[in-house]
Short mmCIF file of C-alpha atoms in Angstrom, two decimals:
data_model
loop_
_atom_site.label_atom_id
_atom_site.label_comp_id
_atom_site.label_asym_id
_atom_site.label_seq_id
_atom_site.Cartn_x
_atom_site.Cartn_y
_atom_site.Cartn_z
CA UNK A 668 -73.20 -298.83 -12.77
CA UNK A 669 -72.97 -302.39 -11.50
CA UNK A 670 -75.46 -301.52 -8.74
CA UNK A 671 -77.90 -299.92 -11.19
CA UNK A 672 -77.61 -302.76 -13.68
CA UNK A 673 -79.32 -305.23 -11.37
CA UNK A 674 -82.34 -307.04 -12.80
CA UNK A 675 -85.59 -305.07 -12.65
CA UNK A 676 -83.85 -302.09 -11.08
CA UNK A 677 -86.42 -299.48 -12.07
CA UNK A 678 -86.63 -296.64 -11.45
CA UNK A 679 -83.05 -295.67 -10.60
CA UNK A 680 -83.08 -293.06 -7.85
CA UNK A 681 -80.26 -291.20 -6.20
CA UNK A 682 -79.94 -288.69 -3.37
CA UNK A 683 -77.10 -286.69 -1.86
CA UNK A 684 -76.24 -286.28 1.83
CA UNK A 685 -73.26 -284.14 2.85
CA UNK A 686 -74.01 -283.81 6.57
CA UNK A 687 -72.81 -286.21 9.30
CA UNK A 688 -74.65 -289.52 9.39
CA UNK A 689 -75.93 -288.79 12.90
CA UNK A 690 -78.02 -285.96 11.41
CA UNK A 691 -79.77 -288.35 9.02
CA UNK A 692 -82.93 -288.46 11.10
CA UNK A 693 -86.58 -289.55 10.97
CA UNK A 694 -87.56 -287.00 8.32
CA UNK A 695 -84.93 -288.30 5.88
CA UNK A 696 -85.71 -291.93 6.69
CA UNK A 697 -89.38 -291.24 6.00
CA UNK A 698 -88.53 -290.00 2.51
CA UNK A 699 -86.66 -293.21 1.71
CA UNK A 700 -89.30 -295.36 3.37
CA UNK A 701 -92.13 -293.81 1.34
CA UNK A 702 -90.02 -294.05 -1.83
CA UNK A 703 -89.72 -297.82 -1.47
CA UNK A 704 -93.38 -298.14 -0.46
CA UNK A 705 -94.22 -296.78 -3.93
CA UNK A 706 -91.29 -298.45 -5.76
CA UNK A 707 -90.50 -301.84 -4.20
CA UNK A 708 -88.43 -302.82 -7.26
CA UNK A 709 -86.53 -299.52 -7.45
CA UNK A 710 -82.90 -298.88 -6.56
CA UNK A 711 -81.56 -295.99 -4.50
CA UNK A 712 -78.00 -294.70 -4.48
CA UNK A 713 -77.10 -292.28 -1.67
CA UNK A 714 -74.07 -290.19 -2.60
CA UNK A 715 -72.52 -289.52 0.78
CA UNK A 716 -69.23 -290.18 2.50
CA UNK A 717 -70.84 -290.06 5.96
CA UNK A 718 -73.57 -292.57 5.07
CA UNK A 719 -70.95 -294.81 3.44
CA UNK A 720 -70.02 -296.01 6.93
CA UNK A 721 -70.98 -298.40 9.71
CA UNK A 722 -73.22 -295.73 11.24
CA UNK A 723 -74.92 -295.10 7.90
CA UNK A 724 -75.44 -298.81 7.33
CA UNK A 725 -77.02 -299.11 10.78
CA UNK A 726 -79.52 -296.36 9.92
CA UNK A 727 -80.53 -297.97 6.62
CA UNK A 728 -80.46 -301.58 7.82
CA UNK A 729 -84.26 -301.81 8.52
CA UNK A 730 -84.96 -301.18 4.84
CA UNK A 731 -82.07 -303.30 3.58
CA UNK A 732 -83.34 -306.22 5.68
CA UNK A 733 -86.68 -305.87 3.92
CA UNK A 734 -84.86 -306.59 0.66
CA UNK A 735 -84.90 -303.07 -0.75
CA UNK A 736 -81.91 -302.25 -2.92
CA UNK A 737 -79.95 -299.28 -1.74
CA UNK A 738 -76.29 -298.35 -1.55
CA UNK A 739 -74.34 -295.48 -0.02
CA UNK A 740 -71.17 -294.48 -1.85
CA UNK A 741 -68.47 -291.89 -1.20
CA UNK A 742 -68.40 -289.46 -4.13
CA UNK A 743 -65.37 -288.57 -6.21
CA UNK A 744 -66.52 -285.12 -7.27
CA UNK A 745 -63.46 -284.44 -9.44
CA UNK A 746 -64.29 -287.58 -11.40
CA UNK A 747 -67.95 -286.57 -11.72
CA UNK A 748 -67.17 -283.12 -13.12
CA UNK A 749 -64.48 -284.38 -15.49
CA UNK A 750 -65.26 -283.32 -19.07
CA UNK A 751 -67.95 -280.90 -17.89
CA UNK A 752 -67.96 -277.08 -17.77
CA UNK A 753 -67.84 -277.29 -13.96
CA UNK A 754 -64.38 -278.87 -13.80
CA UNK A 755 -62.48 -275.57 -13.93
CA UNK A 756 -64.77 -274.07 -11.27
CA UNK A 757 -64.33 -277.04 -8.94
CA UNK A 758 -60.57 -277.15 -9.38
CA UNK A 759 -60.36 -273.39 -8.73
CA UNK A 760 -62.41 -273.76 -5.56
CA UNK A 761 -60.28 -276.67 -4.40
CA UNK A 762 -57.10 -274.63 -4.97
CA UNK A 763 -58.56 -271.67 -3.08
CA UNK A 764 -58.82 -269.47 -6.17
CA UNK A 765 -62.63 -269.20 -6.08
CA UNK A 766 -64.63 -267.40 -3.42
CA UNK A 767 -67.01 -270.00 -1.87
CA UNK A 768 -69.29 -267.24 -0.52
CA UNK A 769 -71.15 -267.22 2.78
CA UNK A 770 -73.73 -269.92 2.00
CA UNK A 771 -72.85 -273.45 3.12
CA UNK A 772 -70.39 -274.88 0.62
CA UNK A 773 -72.01 -278.27 1.15
CA UNK A 774 -75.31 -276.94 -0.19
CA UNK A 775 -73.67 -275.67 -3.36
CA UNK A 776 -71.63 -278.85 -3.80
CA UNK A 777 -74.83 -280.86 -3.48
CA UNK A 778 -76.38 -278.80 -6.28
CA UNK A 779 -73.30 -279.40 -8.43
CA UNK A 780 -73.10 -283.08 -7.58
CA UNK A 781 -76.64 -283.92 -8.66
CA UNK A 782 -76.19 -282.19 -12.01
CA UNK A 783 -72.83 -283.86 -12.63
CA UNK A 784 -74.24 -287.28 -11.70
CA UNK A 785 -77.23 -286.82 -14.03
CA UNK A 786 -74.96 -285.69 -16.86
CA UNK A 787 -72.81 -288.80 -16.52
CA UNK A 788 -75.26 -291.52 -15.51
CA UNK A 789 -78.82 -290.22 -15.76
CA UNK A 790 -81.56 -291.24 -13.34
CA UNK A 791 -84.10 -289.70 -10.98
CA UNK A 792 -82.73 -287.34 -8.34
CA UNK A 793 -84.75 -286.43 -5.23
CA UNK A 794 -84.01 -284.33 -2.17
CA UNK A 795 -84.34 -286.05 1.22
CA UNK A 796 -87.34 -283.94 2.28
CA UNK A 797 -90.09 -285.46 0.16
CA UNK A 798 -92.95 -287.84 0.84
CA UNK A 799 -93.57 -290.14 -2.11
CA UNK A 800 -97.29 -290.78 -2.49
CA UNK A 801 -97.43 -293.16 -5.44
CA UNK A 802 -95.43 -294.70 -8.24
CA UNK A 803 -93.03 -292.25 -9.82
CA UNK A 804 -93.08 -293.24 -13.46
CA UNK A 805 -93.72 -291.84 -16.90
CA UNK A 806 -91.12 -289.10 -16.51
CA UNK A 807 -88.41 -288.54 -19.08
CA UNK A 808 -86.07 -285.54 -19.09
CA UNK A 809 -88.31 -283.75 -16.64
CA UNK A 810 -87.89 -280.83 -14.25
CA UNK A 811 -90.47 -279.15 -12.06
CA UNK A 812 -91.36 -275.48 -11.84
CA UNK A 813 -91.59 -273.91 -8.40
CA UNK A 814 -93.50 -270.94 -9.84
CA UNK A 815 -95.11 -270.47 -13.24
CA UNK A 816 -96.77 -267.23 -14.25
CA UNK A 817 -98.87 -267.08 -17.40
CA UNK A 818 -100.01 -263.56 -18.16
CA UNK A 819 -100.29 -263.29 -21.94
CA UNK A 820 -103.51 -263.94 -23.82
CA UNK A 821 -101.97 -266.76 -25.89
CA UNK A 822 -100.82 -268.68 -22.77
CA UNK A 823 -97.10 -267.96 -23.12
CA UNK A 824 -95.16 -268.35 -19.88
CA UNK A 825 -93.72 -264.95 -19.09
CA UNK A 826 -91.85 -265.94 -15.94
CA UNK A 827 -90.92 -269.30 -14.49
CA UNK A 828 -88.69 -270.51 -11.64
CA UNK A 829 -87.27 -274.02 -11.85
CA UNK A 830 -86.25 -276.06 -8.83
CA UNK A 831 -83.75 -278.93 -8.75
CA UNK A 832 -85.22 -280.83 -5.78
CA UNK A 833 -86.54 -283.38 -8.32
CA UNK A 834 -84.72 -284.00 -11.59
CA UNK A 835 -85.32 -286.86 -14.04
CA UNK A 836 -82.92 -286.94 -16.98
CA UNK A 837 -81.09 -289.39 -19.15
CA UNK A 838 -77.29 -289.12 -19.46
CA UNK A 839 -75.67 -286.40 -21.57
CA UNK A 840 -78.74 -284.22 -21.96
CA UNK A 841 -78.15 -280.72 -23.42
CA UNK A 842 -80.25 -278.96 -20.77
CA UNK A 843 -78.31 -280.55 -17.89
CA UNK A 844 -75.06 -279.62 -19.60
CA UNK A 845 -76.26 -276.01 -19.85
CA UNK A 846 -77.17 -276.02 -16.16
CA UNK A 847 -73.61 -277.14 -15.37
CA UNK A 848 -72.22 -274.49 -17.67
CA UNK A 849 -74.19 -271.71 -16.02
CA UNK A 850 -73.42 -273.01 -12.54
CA UNK A 851 -69.72 -272.60 -13.25
CA UNK A 852 -69.91 -269.30 -15.13
CA UNK A 853 -72.35 -267.43 -12.87
CA UNK A 854 -71.63 -268.99 -9.46
CA UNK A 855 -72.67 -266.89 -6.47
CA UNK A 856 -71.90 -268.59 -3.16
CA UNK A 857 -73.55 -265.79 -1.20
CA UNK A 858 -77.01 -266.28 -2.71
CA UNK A 859 -79.27 -268.85 -1.06
CA UNK A 860 -80.72 -271.30 -3.54
CA UNK A 861 -78.21 -270.49 -6.27
CA UNK A 862 -78.84 -273.10 -8.98
CA UNK A 863 -80.76 -275.01 -6.33
CA UNK A 864 -84.01 -273.73 -4.87
CA UNK A 865 -83.97 -271.32 -7.81
CA UNK A 866 -82.26 -273.46 -10.40
CA UNK A 867 -83.44 -271.02 -12.99
CA UNK A 868 -85.31 -267.76 -12.67
CA UNK A 869 -85.84 -266.29 -16.10
CA UNK A 870 -88.21 -264.21 -18.17
CA UNK A 871 -89.41 -265.42 -21.58
CA UNK A 872 -88.81 -269.02 -20.54
CA UNK A 873 -89.65 -270.61 -23.88
CA UNK A 874 -86.99 -268.53 -25.63
CA UNK A 875 -84.48 -269.30 -22.86
CA UNK A 876 -84.88 -273.06 -23.23
CA UNK A 877 -84.84 -272.90 -27.01
CA UNK A 878 -81.55 -270.99 -26.94
CA UNK A 879 -79.95 -273.66 -24.74
CA UNK A 880 -81.36 -276.84 -26.24
CA UNK A 881 -82.24 -275.94 -29.81
CA UNK A 882 -85.84 -277.04 -29.21
CA UNK A 883 -88.74 -274.63 -28.90
CA UNK A 884 -91.11 -275.80 -26.15
CA UNK A 885 -94.85 -275.85 -26.65
CA UNK A 886 -97.64 -275.70 -24.11
CA UNK A 887 -99.95 -278.67 -23.91
CA UNK A 888 -102.60 -280.03 -21.60
CA UNK A 889 -101.67 -283.23 -19.80
CA UNK A 890 -104.29 -285.34 -18.07
CA UNK A 891 -103.22 -286.24 -14.55
CA UNK A 892 -105.73 -288.01 -12.36
CA UNK A 893 -108.98 -286.16 -12.82
CA UNK A 894 -107.38 -282.84 -13.75
CA UNK A 895 -105.70 -281.45 -16.83
CA UNK A 896 -102.56 -279.47 -16.09
CA UNK A 897 -100.56 -277.21 -18.37
CA UNK A 898 -96.97 -278.22 -19.05
CA UNK A 899 -94.12 -276.90 -21.15
CA UNK A 900 -92.88 -279.67 -23.38
CA UNK A 901 -90.84 -280.58 -26.42
CA UNK A 902 -89.61 -283.81 -27.93
CA UNK A 903 -86.64 -283.79 -25.54
CA UNK A 904 -87.83 -282.45 -22.19
CA UNK A 905 -90.82 -281.47 -20.04
CA UNK A 906 -91.23 -278.66 -17.51
CA UNK A 907 -94.01 -279.59 -15.09
CA UNK A 908 -96.13 -276.99 -13.28
CA UNK A 909 -95.78 -276.30 -9.52
CA UNK A 910 -98.58 -278.70 -8.56
CA UNK A 911 -96.42 -281.57 -9.82
CA UNK A 912 -93.62 -281.62 -7.23
CA UNK A 913 -94.35 -278.50 -5.16
CA UNK A 914 -98.11 -278.60 -4.52
CA UNK A 915 -97.64 -276.78 -1.20
CA UNK A 916 -95.63 -273.57 -1.31
CA UNK A 917 -92.82 -273.07 1.22
CA UNK A 918 -94.68 -270.29 3.05
CA UNK A 919 -97.71 -272.54 3.65
CA UNK A 920 -95.98 -275.75 4.69
CA UNK A 921 -96.50 -275.13 8.43
CA UNK A 922 -100.22 -275.77 8.15
CA UNK A 923 -99.60 -279.37 7.10
CA UNK A 924 -97.98 -280.12 10.47
CA UNK A 925 -100.72 -278.67 12.70
CA UNK A 926 -103.50 -280.73 14.25
CA UNK A 927 -107.08 -279.65 13.54
CA UNK A 928 -108.65 -277.62 16.34
CA UNK A 929 -112.21 -277.47 15.04
CA UNK A 930 -114.60 -279.35 12.77
CA UNK A 931 -113.84 -277.00 9.91
CA UNK A 932 -110.10 -277.56 10.33
CA UNK A 933 -110.63 -281.33 10.51
CA UNK A 934 -112.51 -281.14 7.20
CA UNK A 935 -109.69 -279.04 5.75
CA UNK A 936 -107.20 -281.77 6.72
CA UNK A 937 -109.30 -284.40 4.93
CA UNK A 938 -109.63 -282.18 1.87
CA UNK A 939 -105.88 -281.54 1.75
CA UNK A 940 -105.03 -285.24 1.95
CA UNK A 941 -107.38 -285.91 -0.97
CA UNK A 942 -106.09 -282.90 -2.92
CA UNK A 943 -102.44 -283.85 -2.53
CA UNK A 944 -103.14 -287.44 -3.49
CA UNK A 945 -104.91 -286.32 -6.67
CA UNK A 946 -102.86 -283.33 -7.76
CA UNK A 947 -99.29 -284.17 -6.85
CA UNK A 948 -97.33 -286.23 -9.36
CA UNK A 949 -96.51 -288.71 -6.65
CA UNK A 950 -94.40 -286.50 -4.36
CA UNK A 951 -94.85 -283.66 -1.86
CA UNK A 952 -91.92 -281.40 -1.02
CA UNK A 953 -91.66 -280.60 2.71
CA UNK A 954 -89.33 -277.58 2.37
CA UNK A 955 -87.02 -278.86 5.08
CA UNK A 956 -85.35 -275.50 5.61
CA UNK A 957 -88.73 -274.15 6.76
CA UNK A 958 -90.22 -277.21 8.41
CA UNK A 959 -87.44 -279.34 9.89
CA UNK A 960 -88.09 -278.07 13.44
CA UNK A 961 -91.87 -278.37 13.22
CA UNK A 962 -93.52 -281.09 15.27
CA UNK A 963 -95.85 -283.44 13.40
CA UNK A 964 -99.03 -283.06 15.42
CA UNK A 965 -101.65 -285.75 15.88
CA UNK A 966 -104.35 -285.66 13.23
CA UNK A 967 -102.38 -283.33 10.94
CA UNK A 968 -102.09 -283.66 7.18
CA UNK A 969 -98.48 -284.76 7.61
CA UNK A 970 -99.42 -287.55 10.00
CA UNK A 971 -102.11 -288.79 7.64
CA UNK A 972 -99.73 -288.81 4.68
CA UNK A 973 -96.98 -290.42 6.72
CA UNK A 974 -99.16 -293.26 7.97
CA UNK A 975 -100.62 -293.93 4.51
CA UNK A 976 -97.29 -294.10 2.68
CA UNK A 977 -94.80 -296.09 4.71
CA UNK A 978 -93.35 -299.59 4.74
CA UNK A 979 -92.90 -300.03 8.46
CA UNK A 980 -95.28 -300.34 11.37
CA UNK A 981 -94.69 -296.92 12.88
CA UNK A 982 -96.04 -296.91 16.45
CA UNK A 983 -92.68 -295.96 17.92
CA UNK A 984 -91.67 -293.96 14.87
CA UNK A 985 -94.81 -291.77 14.99
CA UNK A 986 -94.34 -291.17 18.71
CA UNK A 987 -90.73 -290.26 17.99
CA UNK A 988 -91.70 -287.76 15.31
CA UNK A 989 -94.33 -286.15 17.53
CA UNK A 990 -92.07 -285.86 20.56
CA UNK A 991 -91.64 -282.13 21.17
CA UNK A 992 -88.18 -282.82 22.57
CA UNK A 993 -87.24 -283.79 19.02
CA UNK A 994 -89.22 -281.47 16.79
CA UNK A 995 -90.92 -278.96 19.08
CA UNK A 996 -89.87 -275.62 20.49
CA UNK A 997 -88.53 -277.05 23.74
CA UNK A 998 -85.26 -278.01 22.11
CA UNK A 999 -84.68 -275.88 19.04
CA UNK A 1000 -80.93 -276.33 19.20
CA UNK A 1001 -81.00 -279.56 17.21
CA UNK A 1002 -83.36 -282.12 15.73
CA UNK A 1003 -82.98 -285.62 17.11
CA UNK A 1004 -80.12 -287.39 15.42
CA UNK A 1005 -80.95 -291.08 15.56
CA UNK A 1006 -83.83 -292.94 13.93
CA UNK A 1007 -85.16 -295.22 16.64
CA UNK A 1008 -83.18 -293.85 19.56
CA UNK A 1009 -84.83 -292.14 22.55
CA UNK A 1010 -84.14 -288.43 22.86
CA UNK A 1011 -81.53 -287.66 25.48
#
């Protein structure tokens, strides 16, 4: 709280990182770099025991030296879930009385941690696999939809999948509390994306939200850039459509990393850069699970976005990201671990 209460500390971002600090590589650094490019007066808290270290400080030092306000802190998860529905689940898991499932426990703990942090402190949570394109403001109690299907004649959303890669909520919000409640009561550690990639996957979404918050959402048009998008909204929360935070679906993300091989493909790259800059609500999700081993090729959409939305002069950084020894098929065993270290 002392860190977030600094003068002009807006917006207040936080991320989680439960892997070793040596795996915090160029892709993650790029997310933070682009975040501060768009929000020079913002603050970023990284909830991570591995980044709360000398090694973590060394990775973040280039940005800290620029005067950007960021802090890594070791989480006390038991403290975070205190007085929440998830406390009994966490204590049972810690005592070995709950089956953690086959999916990485760290992934599920990260999902729990972001919800618990929002419930207690509020703020803007982001995954570490985003590029921030412009200022991230105007959001209040907001979550993004990964998919949104509207099939009825009156525009009612019949099916909608929420994703928790971006969450913007104030403290003690009823919807976040319900997410914690359902995390604990329906936990399935053997299902990928449980309360994460598919934070919610429900039919009759308006009725579902009304039952959990006491507020019936309504559909409204919201002007964004030159386009009007349809959002679910009430006085207390907003559900944004997929083009907000997930303008490129996970099964199409590969194309953003490929260099153009013809005039038509070069035009497509230009069109995509313009489209993403106009449609996205300031961020583009890179779907790291699908793209982390892809090489950023010269002239690709990713390279254009990366060079347009960074703080640093990236000659070496761009070369590092393109190096097939780091992100290509020649060494698929691991991505490169350091930020500005040569590949071994």
